[in-house]
């Protein structure tokens, strides 16, 4: 098998999993305008934006020689659950002979899940598979931990670009790991390096903290969302996302209640506004907004792909939350027509509103 996968956030974790299991891996190129153009050209017009970009990613990987696509499924009535079948049919109609291995939650169909694991397992012993999975899981946890430090400290860097440069170089070090011990070593060096970068002191009352919520793909893939985290950091705002890959693994793939506690808490906070799971991450988006608000974040950016029905529902709820709590929330629609200049203007206005609110609050004291 020559395996490829969707490009979402850092691809190195997925790449490492299949490489350590002895497969030939075709790492897809980072999504670009070419990727988007491919996806838009061959996808149904009504399809949501992530489907189009992911299809474009597959086409680029197939051109590089991939013959097997490994991906995850979707929850509830969200169309993400049909991505694999829809994309498989599109690729077949284009003349590609490609195998899809789609991992849904084990509780939905344990037999199929285990069958997919056996396909990926290859000739490795179960002991080797478990060791590999642990290494990659530790890598995901570690990379998310280090990235959160970047998302916070980059807002205060004295020399613009230092944290971004360091993060890119750190991810390359993670790419070389072979064991959990390597993960610990790389993490230690990464934190030491980030702590060595000079940051400018900002009074606590002037710091701005922004949460990012929305559909998981557009939240986690910077090449699609206009590098929203880096942009907000450049404006002096700390950032935290509602989605990190290690937390997705905890909730969806590990069958232990203790690993699901945080996600259940988020879902519970959304109960007041959306009582049931309607698919995608709509309820999580609403619950995450309430969570960010309760934790003292100054505002939230809501990212919704064009054509995403669950996030359209959450949008109507978000308008209610803004009025009810007088809480700043900026909703941005992400698609192939997204104009970066317009987004920057809206972000600047959004941050100005937050600064004004903080100033008035200080005066009131």
Short mmCIF file of C-alpha atoms in Angstrom, two decimals:
data_model
loop_
_atom_site.label_atom_id
_atom_site.label_comp_id
_atom_site.label_asym_id
_atom_site.label_seq_id
_atom_site.Cartn_x
_atom_site.Cartn_y
_atom_site.Cartn_z
CA UNK A 1 0.00 0.00 0.00
CA UNK A 2 1.09 3.54 -0.76
CA UNK A 3 -0.88 5.37 1.89
CA UNK A 4 -2.03 8.97 1.98
CA UNK A 5 -4.44 10.88 4.24
CA UNK A 6 -6.20 14.25 4.60
CA UNK A 7 -3.94 17.19 5.41
CA UNK A 8 -5.27 18.69 8.67
CA UNK A 9 -2.89 20.56 10.93
CA UNK A 10 0.57 19.03 11.13
CA UNK A 11 0.65 15.91 8.89
CA UNK A 12 3.65 14.43 10.66
CA UNK A 13 1.66 12.46 13.23
CA UNK A 14 -0.25 10.55 10.54
CA UNK A 15 2.92 10.17 8.50
CA UNK A 16 4.77 8.74 11.50
CA UNK A 17 2.05 6.20 12.30
CA UNK A 18 2.13 4.59 8.88
CA UNK A 19 5.91 4.88 8.49
CA UNK A 20 6.59 3.09 11.79
CA UNK A 21 4.22 0.33 10.66
CA UNK A 22 6.36 -0.15 7.57
CA UNK A 23 4.08 1.34 4.93
CA UNK A 24 5.15 3.54 2.06
CA UNK A 25 3.67 6.95 2.83
CA UNK A 26 2.71 9.68 0.38
CA UNK A 27 2.44 12.81 2.49
CA UNK A 28 0.03 15.15 0.66
CA UNK A 29 1.22 18.67 -0.17
CA UNK A 30 0.05 21.46 2.10
CA UNK A 31 -3.31 22.74 0.77
CA UNK A 32 -2.81 25.55 -1.74
CA UNK A 33 -4.85 27.34 -4.37
CA UNK A 34 -4.16 24.40 -6.66
CA UNK A 35 -5.67 22.07 -4.05
CA UNK A 36 -8.77 24.22 -3.73
CA UNK A 37 -9.15 24.54 -7.51
CA UNK A 38 -8.94 20.75 -7.88
CA UNK A 39 -11.55 20.19 -5.20
CA UNK A 40 -13.94 22.84 -6.47
CA UNK A 41 -13.67 21.55 -10.05
CA UNK A 42 -14.56 17.93 -9.25
CA UNK A 43 -16.87 18.26 -6.23
CA UNK A 44 -20.63 18.82 -6.32
CA UNK A 45 -21.41 22.53 -6.15
CA UNK A 46 -23.52 22.09 -2.99
CA UNK A 47 -20.73 20.26 -1.11
CA UNK A 48 -19.29 21.90 1.99
CA UNK A 49 -15.84 23.43 1.72
CA UNK A 50 -13.87 20.79 3.68
CA UNK A 51 -15.09 18.07 1.30
CA UNK A 52 -13.78 20.08 -1.65
CA UNK A 53 -10.37 20.79 -0.13
CA UNK A 54 -9.89 17.22 1.07
CA UNK A 55 -10.82 15.89 -2.38
CA UNK A 56 -8.23 18.25 -3.90
CA UNK A 57 -5.68 16.92 -1.40
CA UNK A 58 -6.43 13.34 -2.44
CA UNK A 59 -6.04 14.19 -6.12
CA UNK A 60 -2.62 15.74 -5.49
CA UNK A 61 -1.55 12.68 -3.45
CA UNK A 62 -2.80 10.29 -6.14
CA UNK A 63 -0.74 12.17 -8.70
CA UNK A 64 2.26 11.43 -6.48
CA UNK A 65 1.49 7.71 -6.57
CA UNK A 66 -0.78 6.98 -3.60
CA UNK A 67 -3.18 4.06 -3.97
CA UNK A 68 -4.76 3.91 -0.48
CA UNK A 69 -6.51 6.68 1.45
CA UNK A 70 -6.89 6.43 5.24
CA UNK A 71 -9.36 8.82 6.82
CA UNK A 72 -11.95 9.18 9.58
CA UNK A 73 -15.73 9.20 9.39
CA UNK A 74 -18.26 11.70 10.71
CA UNK A 75 -20.89 11.90 13.45
CA UNK A 76 -24.63 12.38 13.31
CA UNK A 77 -26.42 13.77 10.26
CA UNK A 78 -23.41 15.87 9.20
CA UNK A 79 -22.41 15.13 5.61
CA UNK A 80 -18.86 14.44 6.77
CA UNK A 81 -20.02 10.88 7.40
CA UNK A 82 -20.51 10.51 3.65
CA UNK A 83 -17.21 12.10 2.60
CA UNK A 84 -15.44 8.80 2.07
CA UNK A 85 -18.14 7.23 -0.09
CA UNK A 86 -18.77 10.42 -2.05
CA UNK A 87 -15.08 11.03 -2.70
CA UNK A 88 -14.52 7.38 -3.59
CA UNK A 89 -17.28 7.55 -6.20
CA UNK A 90 -15.92 10.82 -7.63
CA UNK A 91 -12.41 9.37 -7.92
CA UNK A 92 -13.70 6.17 -9.50
CA UNK A 93 -15.62 8.22 -12.07
CA UNK A 94 -12.34 10.01 -12.83
CA UNK A 95 -10.64 6.67 -13.50
CA UNK A 96 -8.73 6.22 -10.23
CA UNK A 97 -8.55 2.78 -8.60
CA UNK A 98 -8.09 3.70 -4.96
CA UNK A 99 -8.87 1.93 -1.70
CA UNK A 100 -10.51 3.89 1.12
CA UNK A 101 -9.97 2.85 4.75
CA UNK A 102 -12.42 4.86 6.85
CA UNK A 103 -12.11 4.81 10.65
CA UNK A 104 -15.39 5.52 12.43
CA UNK A 105 -15.74 5.45 16.21
CA UNK A 106 -15.24 1.86 17.48
CA UNK A 107 -18.62 1.95 19.30
CA UNK A 108 -20.46 2.47 16.01
CA UNK A 109 -19.14 -0.66 14.31
CA UNK A 110 -16.43 -2.47 16.25
CA UNK A 111 -16.10 -5.27 13.69
CA UNK A 112 -15.38 -2.86 10.80
CA UNK A 113 -13.05 -0.80 13.01
CA UNK A 114 -10.98 -3.86 13.92
CA UNK A 115 -10.98 -4.95 10.27
CA UNK A 116 -9.49 -1.61 9.30
CA UNK A 117 -6.89 -1.91 12.06
CA UNK A 118 -5.83 -5.29 10.63
CA UNK A 119 -5.39 -3.73 7.19
CA UNK A 120 -3.08 -1.08 8.64
CA UNK A 121 -1.36 -3.61 10.92
CA UNK A 122 0.21 -5.44 8.00
CA UNK A 123 2.78 -8.02 9.08
CA UNK A 124 3.58 -6.28 12.36
CA UNK A 125 3.00 -8.05 15.67
CA UNK A 126 0.27 -6.69 17.91
CA UNK A 127 3.00 -5.72 20.37
CA UNK A 128 4.67 -3.59 17.69
CA UNK A 129 1.32 -2.03 16.74
CA UNK A 130 0.58 -1.10 20.35
CA UNK A 131 4.09 0.37 20.77
CA UNK A 132 3.68 2.39 17.54
CA UNK A 133 0.24 3.68 18.50
CA UNK A 134 1.54 4.75 21.92
CA UNK A 135 4.49 6.55 20.33
CA UNK A 136 2.24 8.43 17.90
CA UNK A 137 -0.29 9.25 20.64
CA UNK A 138 2.50 10.61 22.85
CA UNK A 139 3.69 12.62 19.85
CA UNK A 140 0.22 14.10 19.31
CA UNK A 141 -0.12 15.04 22.99
CA UNK A 142 3.34 16.57 23.05
CA UNK A 143 2.90 18.57 19.83
CA UNK A 144 -0.41 19.99 21.06
CA UNK A 145 1.21 20.95 24.37
CA UNK A 146 4.05 22.78 22.64
CA UNK A 147 1.74 24.41 20.09
CA UNK A 148 -0.39 25.86 22.91
CA UNK A 149 2.73 27.54 24.27
CA UNK A 150 3.38 29.05 20.83
CA UNK A 151 -0.23 30.27 20.53
CA UNK A 152 0.15 32.08 23.85
CA UNK A 153 3.68 33.47 23.80
CA UNK A 154 3.76 34.47 20.12
CA UNK A 155 1.36 37.32 20.96
CA UNK A 156 4.14 39.02 22.92
CA UNK A 157 7.26 38.29 20.87
CA UNK A 158 9.60 41.26 20.54
CA UNK A 159 10.98 40.14 17.18
CA UNK A 160 8.11 39.19 14.90
CA UNK A 161 8.38 35.76 13.33
CA UNK A 162 10.66 34.11 15.90
CA UNK A 163 8.02 31.81 17.38
CA UNK A 164 6.67 30.79 13.98
CA UNK A 165 10.17 29.97 12.75
CA UNK A 166 10.88 28.01 15.93
CA UNK A 167 7.59 26.10 15.65
CA UNK A 168 8.32 25.04 12.07
CA UNK A 169 11.76 23.80 13.08
CA UNK A 170 10.34 22.02 16.14
CA UNK A 171 7.79 20.15 14.03
CA UNK A 172 10.63 18.93 11.82
CA UNK A 173 12.30 17.50 14.95
CA UNK A 174 9.09 15.70 15.87
CA UNK A 175 9.09 14.26 12.36
CA UNK A 176 12.30 12.37 13.17
CA UNK A 177 11.10 10.64 16.34
CA UNK A 178 11.08 6.85 16.56
CA UNK A 179 9.91 6.20 20.13
CA UNK A 180 8.16 7.72 23.13
CA UNK A 181 11.57 8.46 24.61
CA UNK A 182 12.36 10.56 21.53
CA UNK A 183 9.10 12.46 22.06
CA UNK A 184 10.12 13.42 25.60
CA UNK A 185 13.55 14.56 24.42
CA UNK A 186 12.16 16.69 21.58
CA UNK A 187 9.49 18.20 23.84
CA UNK A 188 12.07 19.18 26.47
CA UNK A 189 14.29 20.88 23.89
CA UNK A 190 11.28 22.55 22.26
CA UNK A 191 10.05 24.10 25.50
CA UNK A 192 13.56 25.26 26.38
CA UNK A 193 13.86 26.92 22.98
CA UNK A 194 10.48 28.64 23.21
CA UNK A 195 11.26 29.88 26.72
CA UNK A 196 14.51 31.37 25.43
CA UNK A 197 12.74 33.63 22.90
CA UNK A 198 12.46 37.20 24.13
CA UNK A 199 8.94 38.43 24.78
CA UNK A 200 7.75 41.93 25.59
CA UNK A 201 6.05 42.55 28.91
CA UNK A 202 2.36 43.45 28.68
CA UNK A 203 0.26 44.42 31.74
CA UNK A 204 -2.15 41.63 32.68
CA UNK A 205 -5.18 43.90 32.32
CA UNK A 206 -4.19 44.69 28.72
CA UNK A 207 -3.75 41.11 27.57
CA UNK A 208 -6.33 39.79 25.11
CA UNK A 209 -7.31 36.12 24.99
CA UNK A 210 -9.32 34.79 22.06
CA UNK A 211 -10.90 31.36 21.65
CA UNK A 212 -11.38 29.78 18.21
CA UNK A 213 -14.35 27.48 17.66
CA UNK A 214 -16.10 25.89 14.70
CA UNK A 215 -15.93 22.89 12.37
CA UNK A 216 -12.80 20.89 13.14
CA UNK A 217 -11.17 21.01 9.68
CA UNK A 218 -11.30 24.78 9.19
CA UNK A 219 -10.30 25.34 12.82
CA UNK A 220 -7.21 23.12 12.62
CA UNK A 221 -5.93 23.75 9.09
CA UNK A 222 -4.20 27.16 8.89
CA UNK A 223 -3.74 27.10 5.12
CA UNK A 224 -7.53 27.12 4.78
CA UNK A 225 -8.50 29.55 7.55
CA UNK A 226 -6.07 32.29 6.56
CA UNK A 227 -3.58 31.44 9.33
CA UNK A 228 -6.07 32.87 11.80
CA UNK A 229 -4.02 31.94 14.88
CA UNK A 230 -0.88 33.61 13.59
CA UNK A 231 -2.88 36.66 12.52
CA UNK A 232 -4.48 37.06 15.94
CA UNK A 233 -1.11 36.58 17.62
CA UNK A 234 0.37 39.27 15.36
CA UNK A 235 -2.30 41.66 16.65
CA UNK A 236 -1.20 40.89 20.22
CA UNK A 237 -3.92 38.38 21.15
CA UNK A 238 -3.36 35.01 22.81
CA UNK A 239 -5.20 32.16 21.10
CA UNK A 240 -6.64 28.80 22.07
CA UNK A 241 -8.57 26.46 19.78
CA UNK A 242 -11.56 24.31 20.65
CA UNK A 243 -10.04 21.44 18.64
CA UNK A 244 -6.69 19.70 19.04
CA UNK A 245 -5.94 16.36 17.42
CA UNK A 246 -4.93 14.61 20.66
CA UNK A 247 -8.22 15.65 22.28
CA UNK A 248 -10.12 14.34 19.24
CA UNK A 249 -8.33 11.01 19.69
CA UNK A 250 -9.21 10.95 23.40
CA UNK A 251 -12.92 11.45 22.73
CA UNK A 252 -13.39 9.38 19.59
CA UNK A 253 -10.89 6.52 19.68
CA UNK A 254 -10.06 5.69 23.31
CA UNK A 255 -12.82 3.60 24.96
CA UNK A 256 -12.23 4.90 28.49
CA UNK A 257 -14.68 7.33 30.19
CA UNK A 258 -11.89 9.33 31.82
CA UNK A 259 -10.57 10.38 28.39
CA UNK A 260 -13.99 11.70 27.36
CA UNK A 261 -14.69 13.88 30.39
CA UNK A 262 -13.59 17.22 28.91
CA UNK A 263 -15.64 16.79 25.72
CA UNK A 264 -18.73 15.75 27.70
CA UNK A 265 -18.35 18.88 29.84
CA UNK A 266 -18.22 21.03 26.69
CA UNK A 267 -21.30 19.30 25.26
CA UNK A 268 -23.17 19.80 28.54
CA UNK A 269 -22.46 23.54 28.44
CA UNK A 270 -24.16 23.65 25.04
CA UNK A 271 -27.32 21.85 26.25
CA UNK A 272 -29.16 25.10 26.96
CA UNK A 273 -28.95 26.13 23.30
CA UNK A 274 -28.75 22.87 21.33
CA UNK A 275 -30.33 19.92 23.13
CA UNK A 276 -29.21 17.11 20.81
CA UNK A 277 -26.21 16.28 18.65
CA UNK A 278 -27.12 17.61 15.21
CA UNK A 279 -23.92 16.53 13.50
CA UNK A 280 -20.53 18.07 12.85
CA UNK A 281 -19.32 20.17 15.76
CA UNK A 282 -22.28 22.52 16.16
CA UNK A 283 -23.03 21.66 19.77
CA UNK A 284 -19.33 21.57 20.63
CA UNK A 285 -18.93 25.04 19.10
CA UNK A 286 -21.68 26.48 21.29
CA UNK A 287 -20.44 24.68 24.40
CA UNK A 288 -16.87 25.83 23.73
CA UNK A 289 -18.04 29.45 23.48
CA UNK A 290 -19.66 29.18 26.91
CA UNK A 291 -16.50 27.51 28.24
CA UNK A 292 -14.22 30.23 26.87
CA UNK A 293 -16.52 32.89 28.31
CA UNK A 294 -16.57 31.25 31.76
CA UNK A 295 -12.76 30.97 31.69
CA UNK A 296 -12.41 34.72 31.15
CA UNK A 297 -11.53 34.82 27.46
CA UNK A 298 -12.23 38.24 25.96
CA UNK A 299 -13.95 36.99 22.79
CA UNK A 300 -14.36 34.13 20.35
CA UNK A 301 -13.81 33.69 16.62
CA UNK A 302 -16.26 31.25 15.06
CA UNK A 303 -15.09 29.57 11.84
CA UNK A 304 -17.75 27.96 9.67
CA UNK A 305 -17.21 26.36 6.26
CA UNK A 306 -19.52 27.56 3.54
CA UNK A 307 -22.24 24.93 3.10
CA UNK A 308 -21.82 23.40 6.57
CA UNK A 309 -25.36 22.85 7.83
CA UNK A 310 -24.50 22.18 11.52
CA UNK A 311 -22.45 25.38 11.79
CA UNK A 312 -25.29 27.35 10.17
CA UNK A 313 -27.50 26.15 13.02
CA UNK A 314 -24.87 27.09 15.59
CA UNK A 315 -24.61 30.53 13.96
CA UNK A 316 -28.22 31.33 14.87
CA UNK A 317 -27.53 30.26 18.44
CA UNK A 318 -24.34 32.31 18.58
CA UNK A 319 -26.28 35.47 17.71
CA UNK A 320 -28.47 34.77 20.75
CA UNK A 321 -25.45 34.26 23.01
CA UNK A 322 -23.92 37.55 21.87
CA UNK A 323 -27.09 39.43 22.82
CA UNK A 324 -27.68 37.52 26.04
CA UNK A 325 -24.18 37.99 27.46
CA UNK A 326 -22.96 41.04 25.52
CA UNK A 327 -20.03 38.87 24.51
CA UNK A 328 -17.89 39.59 21.42
CA UNK A 329 -18.05 36.79 18.83
CA UNK A 330 -16.79 37.12 15.27
CA UNK A 331 -18.17 34.62 12.74
CA UNK A 332 -16.16 34.04 9.59
CA UNK A 333 -17.33 31.96 6.65
CA UNK A 334 -14.50 29.96 5.06
CA UNK A 335 -14.64 29.02 1.38
CA UNK A 336 -12.76 29.40 -1.90
CA UNK A 337 -13.95 33.02 -2.15
CA UNK A 338 -12.56 34.03 1.26
CA UNK A 339 -10.92 37.47 0.92
CA UNK A 340 -8.02 37.85 3.35
CA UNK A 341 -8.09 41.67 3.23
CA UNK A 342 -11.74 41.64 4.28
CA UNK A 343 -11.00 39.15 7.06
CA UNK A 344 -8.17 41.31 8.41
CA UNK A 345 -10.43 44.36 8.47
CA UNK A 346 -13.08 42.46 10.41
CA UNK A 347 -10.52 41.08 12.87
CA UNK A 348 -9.14 44.57 13.51
CA UNK A 349 -12.65 45.89 14.20
CA UNK A 350 -13.39 42.89 16.43
CA UNK A 351 -10.25 43.46 18.51
CA UNK A 352 -11.01 47.18 18.74
CA UNK A 353 -14.39 46.34 20.27
CA UNK A 354 -12.70 44.07 22.81
CA UNK A 355 -10.11 46.72 23.71
CA UNK A 356 -12.85 49.31 24.18
CA UNK A 357 -14.81 46.97 26.46
CA UNK A 358 -11.72 46.26 28.54
CA UNK A 359 -10.94 49.99 28.77
CA UNK A 360 -14.46 50.81 29.94
CA UNK A 361 -14.29 48.03 32.50
CA UNK A 362 -11.03 49.40 33.91
CA UNK A 363 -12.54 52.91 34.16
CA UNK A 364 -15.63 51.54 35.90
CA UNK A 365 -13.43 50.09 38.62
#
